[in-house]
Amino acid sequence: EPEVTQTPSHQVTQMGQEVILRCVPISNHLYFYWYRQILGQKVEFLVSFYNNEISEKSEIFDDQFSVERPDGSNFTLKIRSTKLEDSAMYFCASKQLDSNSPLHFGNGTRLTVT
Amino acid sequence: AQSVTQPDIHITVSEGASLELRCNYSYGATPYLFWYVQSPGQGLQLLLKYFSGDTLVQGIKGFEAEFKRSQSSFNLRKPSVHWSDAAEYFCALNTGTASKLTFGTGTRLQVTL
């Protein structure tokens, strides 16, 4: 069964550095998402992306964050200047156009900001 | 605004016992409802989903859930748990084709042998 893949599985970075988290959604999916889960907390929506533009974003997704689909297969999340509080597990997800299709999640990237 | 409540943070059951994990939602119309499971260090795996129709939905790994509109609930059940079911379970809701998923805080299931 096709799956969403995320790299790297673990990223350690220093405060103030830029990080790019990478995702390869399932190939025939058209909606893409990023979620995050701070340790011990609930999974939170960050942003959704469709037709090469952001369709919805949360208040967490401020100017430090950006998303891009640089080619036909990758979907990236960039954090320009990381803060300690950005430490979390970041999940990428994708879904088909069909309204009855669910989100499929990747295994996540654990980001640690020191 | 929609919300999801999972009142039980942590549940412990014996292997072979039955299981029910509670989920309540708040939304003005009929939502799309989901249960996901997260094993340690893993991503979120879809267990089952409810969009419309039959209010009792079957999922993978022997799980089922029942949508009760009158109680705004979507509780997850399994008649006999296995040690491998130990994980975190998340109930989630969305309201349309591309809308975001709103997650509950999760219930951590521990299974004793």
Tab-separated table of C-alpha atoms in Angstrom:
chain	number	residue	atom	x	y	z
A	1	GLU	CA	0.000	0.000	0.000
A	2	PRO	CA	1.372	3.430	-0.891
A	3	GLU	CA	2.415	5.567	2.023
A	4	VAL	CA	3.496	9.063	2.937
A	5	THR	CA	7.229	9.219	3.598
A	6	GLN	CA	9.019	11.833	5.657
A	7	THR	CA	12.688	12.639	5.986
A	8	PRO	CA	14.626	12.910	8.149
A	9	SER	CA	13.113	10.917	10.973
A	10	HIS	CA	14.985	13.032	13.504
A	11	GLN	CA	16.477	16.501	13.081
A	12	VAL	CA	18.503	18.340	15.688
A	13	THR	CA	19.187	22.009	15.133
A	14	GLN	CA	20.354	25.036	17.056
A	15	MET	CA	18.039	27.873	17.900
A	16	GLY	CA	17.924	30.444	15.131
A	17	GLN	CA	18.823	28.002	12.384
A	18	GLU	CA	16.643	27.224	9.398
A	19	VAL	CA	15.276	23.726	8.936
A	20	ILE	CA	13.479	22.070	6.069
A	21	LEU	CA	11.329	19.049	6.704
A	22	ARG	CA	10.590	16.920	3.691
A	23	CYS	CA	7.626	14.824	2.734
A	24	VAL	CA	6.679	12.718	-0.243
A	25	PRO	CA	2.879	12.426	-0.298
A	26	ILE	CA	1.047	9.542	-1.918
A	27	SER	CA	1.296	10.054	-5.652
A	28	ASN	CA	-2.361	10.510	-6.626
A	29	HIS	CA	-3.227	12.695	-3.628
A	30	LEU	CA	-4.010	16.348	-4.161
A	31	TYR	CA	-4.367	17.786	-0.657
A	32	PHE	CA	-1.321	18.111	1.583
A	33	TYR	CA	-1.016	18.997	5.226
A	34	TRP	CA	1.431	19.595	8.021
A	35	TYR	CA	0.574	18.890	11.633
A	36	ARG	CA	2.705	18.991	14.722
A	37	GLN	CA	2.628	17.295	18.093
A	38	ILE	CA	4.539	18.783	20.974
A	39	LEU	CA	5.607	16.055	23.392
A	40	GLY	CA	2.670	14.988	25.522
A	41	GLN	CA	0.198	17.237	23.761
A	42	LYS	CA	-2.426	16.833	21.089
A	43	VAL	CA	-1.823	16.790	17.366
A	44	GLU	CA	-2.267	20.321	16.012
A	45	PHE	CA	-3.041	21.482	12.514
A	46	LEU	CA	-0.497	23.799	10.916
A	47	VAL	CA	-1.368	24.222	7.257
A	48	SER	CA	-3.180	22.707	4.289
A	49	PHE	CA	-2.090	23.032	0.690
A	50	TYR	CA	-3.979	22.482	-2.541
A	51	ASN	CA	-3.410	23.454	-6.129
A	52	ASN	CA	-0.031	24.969	-5.291
A	53	GLU	CA	-1.278	27.324	-2.651
A	54	ILE	CA	-2.126	27.395	1.016
A	55	SER	CA	-5.819	26.721	1.529
A	56	GLU	CA	-5.896	27.087	5.292
A	57	LYS	CA	-3.431	27.786	8.081
A	58	SER	CA	-3.576	27.948	11.834
A	59	GLU	CA	-2.429	30.733	14.119
A	60	ILE	CA	0.679	28.656	14.820
A	61	PHE	CA	1.716	28.978	11.172
A	62	ASP	CA	3.256	32.450	11.361
A	63	ASP	CA	5.795	34.170	9.120
A	64	GLN	CA	8.536	31.843	10.329
A	65	PHE	CA	6.868	28.959	8.548
A	66	SER	CA	6.486	28.311	4.842
A	67	VAL	CA	5.506	25.390	2.659
A	68	GLU	CA	6.434	24.514	-0.843
A	69	ARG	CA	5.876	21.867	-3.444
A	70	PRO	CA	9.089	22.306	-5.388
A	71	ASP	CA	8.420	19.491	-7.826
A	72	GLY	CA	5.779	16.912	-8.586
A	73	SER	CA	6.551	14.707	-5.622
A	74	ASN	CA	7.944	16.623	-2.636
A	75	PHE	CA	6.157	18.792	-0.113
A	76	THR	CA	8.325	20.725	2.310
A	77	LEU	CA	7.910	22.672	5.525
A	78	LYS	CA	10.513	25.341	6.244
A	79	ILE	CA	11.065	26.994	9.578
A	80	ARG	CA	13.231	30.062	9.001
A	81	SER	CA	14.598	30.742	12.466
A	82	THR	CA	13.850	27.932	14.857
A	83	LYS	CA	12.880	28.529	18.465
A	84	LEU	CA	13.047	26.160	21.399
A	85	GLU	CA	9.272	25.872	21.347
A	86	ASP	CA	9.365	24.548	17.784
A	87	SER	CA	10.630	21.249	19.176
A	88	ALA	CA	7.952	18.749	18.270
A	89	MET	CA	7.033	15.841	16.044
A	90	TYR	CA	5.968	17.135	12.643
A	91	PHE	CA	3.598	15.021	10.599
A	92	CYS	CA	2.918	15.339	6.918
A	93	ALA	CA	-0.380	14.066	5.541
A	94	SER	CA	-2.084	13.813	2.205
A	95	LYS	CA	-5.494	12.903	0.840
A	96	GLN	CA	-7.339	12.361	-2.382
A	97	LEU	CA	-9.795	14.808	-3.888
A	98	ASP	CA	-12.738	12.582	-2.950
A	99	SER	CA	-14.487	14.045	0.097
A	100	ASN	CA	-14.847	10.560	1.572
A	101	SER	CA	-11.152	9.824	1.598
A	102	PRO	CA	-9.253	10.124	4.867
A	103	LEU	CA	-5.904	11.728	5.593
A	104	HIS	CA	-2.884	9.464	5.353
A	105	PHE	CA	-0.045	10.396	7.678
A	106	GLY	CA	3.664	9.864	7.489
A	107	ASN	CA	5.716	8.574	10.415
A	108	GLY	CA	6.797	12.068	11.336
A	109	THR	CA	10.012	14.017	11.807
A	110	ARG	CA	11.091	14.658	15.353
A	111	LEU	CA	12.581	18.146	15.488
A	112	THR	CA	14.746	19.014	18.466
A	113	VAL	CA	15.836	22.633	18.838
A	114	THR	CA	18.697	23.191	21.277
B	1	ALA	CA	-15.830	26.092	16.160
B	2	GLN	CA	-15.527	22.342	16.228
B	3	SER	CA	-13.846	20.447	19.036
B	4	VAL	CA	-13.131	16.890	20.123
B	5	THR	CA	-12.975	15.656	23.695
B	6	GLN	CA	-11.448	12.417	24.865
B	7	PRO	CA	-12.198	12.338	28.572
B	8	ASP	CA	-9.882	9.451	29.430
B	9	ILE	CA	-6.192	10.310	29.345
B	10	HIS	CA	-5.009	6.837	30.294
B	11	ILE	CA	-6.774	3.460	30.367
B	12	THR	CA	-5.428	0.109	31.479
B	13	VAL	CA	-7.096	-3.143	30.511
B	14	SER	CA	-6.149	-6.787	30.784
B	15	GLU	CA	-5.397	-8.728	27.648
B	16	GLY	CA	-8.570	-10.402	26.439
B	17	ALA	CA	-10.841	-7.878	28.112
B	18	SER	CA	-13.175	-5.624	26.190
B	19	LEU	CA	-12.326	-2.007	25.497
B	20	GLU	CA	-14.250	1.192	24.989
B	21	LEU	CA	-12.547	4.521	24.387
B	22	ARG	CA	-14.744	7.578	24.606
B	23	CYS	CA	-14.909	10.436	22.165
B	24	ASN	CA	-17.296	13.385	22.171
B	25	TYR	CA	-17.425	16.076	19.550
B	26	SER	CA	-18.875	19.510	19.163
B	27	TYR	CA	-20.042	20.590	15.736
B	28	GLY	CA	-23.299	22.001	14.458
B	29	ALA	CA	-23.821	19.609	11.564
B	30	THR	CA	-22.882	16.007	10.862
B	31	PRO	CA	-19.131	15.722	11.067
B	32	TYR	CA	-16.712	13.329	9.475
B	33	LEU	CA	-15.206	11.314	12.324
B	34	PHE	CA	-12.051	9.265	12.554
B	35	TRP	CA	-10.046	7.171	14.950
B	36	TYR	CA	-6.274	7.035	14.545
B	37	VAL	CA	-3.750	4.961	16.469
B	38	GLN	CA	-0.176	5.958	17.205
B	39	SER	CA	2.313	3.361	18.393
B	40	PRO	CA	5.450	4.661	20.125
B	41	GLY	CA	7.724	6.403	17.661
B	42	GLN	CA	5.313	5.812	14.823
B	43	GLY	CA	2.975	7.906	12.739
B	44	LEU	CA	-0.780	8.034	12.837
B	45	GLN	CA	-2.553	5.028	11.381
B	46	LEU	CA	-6.202	5.239	10.443
B	47	LEU	CA	-8.342	2.700	12.288
B	48	LEU	CA	-11.749	3.637	10.928
B	49	LYS	CA	-13.857	6.489	9.661
B	50	TYR	CA	-17.471	7.642	9.653
B	51	PHE	CA	-18.882	9.835	6.922
B	52	SER	CA	-22.551	8.941	6.713
B	53	GLY	CA	-24.909	5.980	6.603
B	54	ASP	CA	-24.580	3.067	8.991
B	55	THR	CA	-23.742	4.422	12.416
B	56	LEU	CA	-21.685	1.364	13.360
B	57	VAL	CA	-18.449	1.298	11.415
B	58	GLN	CA	-15.896	-1.442	11.273
B	59	GLY	CA	-12.197	-0.800	11.112
B	60	ILE	CA	-8.918	-2.580	11.022
B	61	LYS	CA	-7.482	-4.771	13.766
B	62	GLY	CA	-10.943	-5.755	15.004
B	63	PHE	CA	-11.977	-2.262	16.088
B	64	GLU	CA	-15.407	-0.739	15.614
B	65	ALA	CA	-16.988	2.578	16.510
B	66	GLU	CA	-20.537	3.778	16.852
B	67	PHE	CA	-21.720	7.249	15.910
B	68	LYS	CA	-24.460	8.524	18.213
B	69	ARG	CA	-25.761	11.880	17.089
B	70	SER	CA	-27.956	12.349	20.165
B	71	GLN	CA	-24.916	12.023	22.418
B	72	SER	CA	-22.409	13.677	20.065
B	73	SER	CA	-20.246	10.639	20.575
B	74	PHE	CA	-18.095	8.319	18.500
B	75	ASN	CA	-16.769	5.708	20.910
B	76	LEU	CA	-14.224	3.123	19.848
B	77	ARG	CA	-14.674	-0.480	20.908
B	78	LYS	CA	-12.922	-3.793	20.697
B	79	PRO	CA	-14.340	-6.990	22.187
B	80	SER	CA	-10.996	-8.515	23.154
B	81	VAL	CA	-7.782	-6.512	23.332
B	82	HIS	CA	-4.359	-7.858	22.509
B	83	TRP	CA	-1.088	-6.741	24.053
B	84	SER	CA	-0.138	-5.263	20.682
B	85	ASP	CA	-3.053	-2.821	20.963
B	86	ALA	CA	-1.119	-0.792	23.542
B	87	ALA	CA	-0.757	2.629	21.929
B	88	GLU	CA	-2.181	6.127	21.898
B	89	TYR	CA	-5.591	6.521	20.302
B	90	PHE	CA	-6.820	9.752	18.802
B	91	CYS	CA	-10.335	10.685	17.821
B	92	ALA	CA	-10.549	13.343	15.118
B	93	LEU	CA	-13.148	15.345	13.257
B	94	ASN	CA	-13.325	17.290	10.073
B	95	THR	CA	-16.115	19.147	8.413
B	96	GLY	CA	-15.474	19.008	4.694
B	97	THR	CA	-13.399	17.851	1.796
B	98	ALA	CA	-10.248	19.776	2.484
B	99	SER	CA	-10.842	21.074	5.959
B	100	LYS	CA	-8.389	20.445	8.715
B	101	LEU	CA	-8.640	17.555	11.113
B	102	THR	CA	-9.296	18.540	14.690
B	103	PHE	CA	-7.846	16.020	17.109
B	104	GLY	CA	-8.722	15.100	20.636
B	105	THR	CA	-6.004	14.978	23.255
B	106	GLY	CA	-5.666	11.218	22.922
B	107	THR	CA	-6.114	8.216	25.200
B	108	ARG	CA	-3.109	6.138	26.090
B	109	LEU	CA	-4.016	2.453	26.297
B	110	GLN	CA	-1.969	0.126	28.434
B	111	VAL	CA	-2.581	-3.621	28.205
B	112	THR	CA	-1.587	-5.877	31.073
B	113	LEU	CA	-0.888	-9.553	30.561
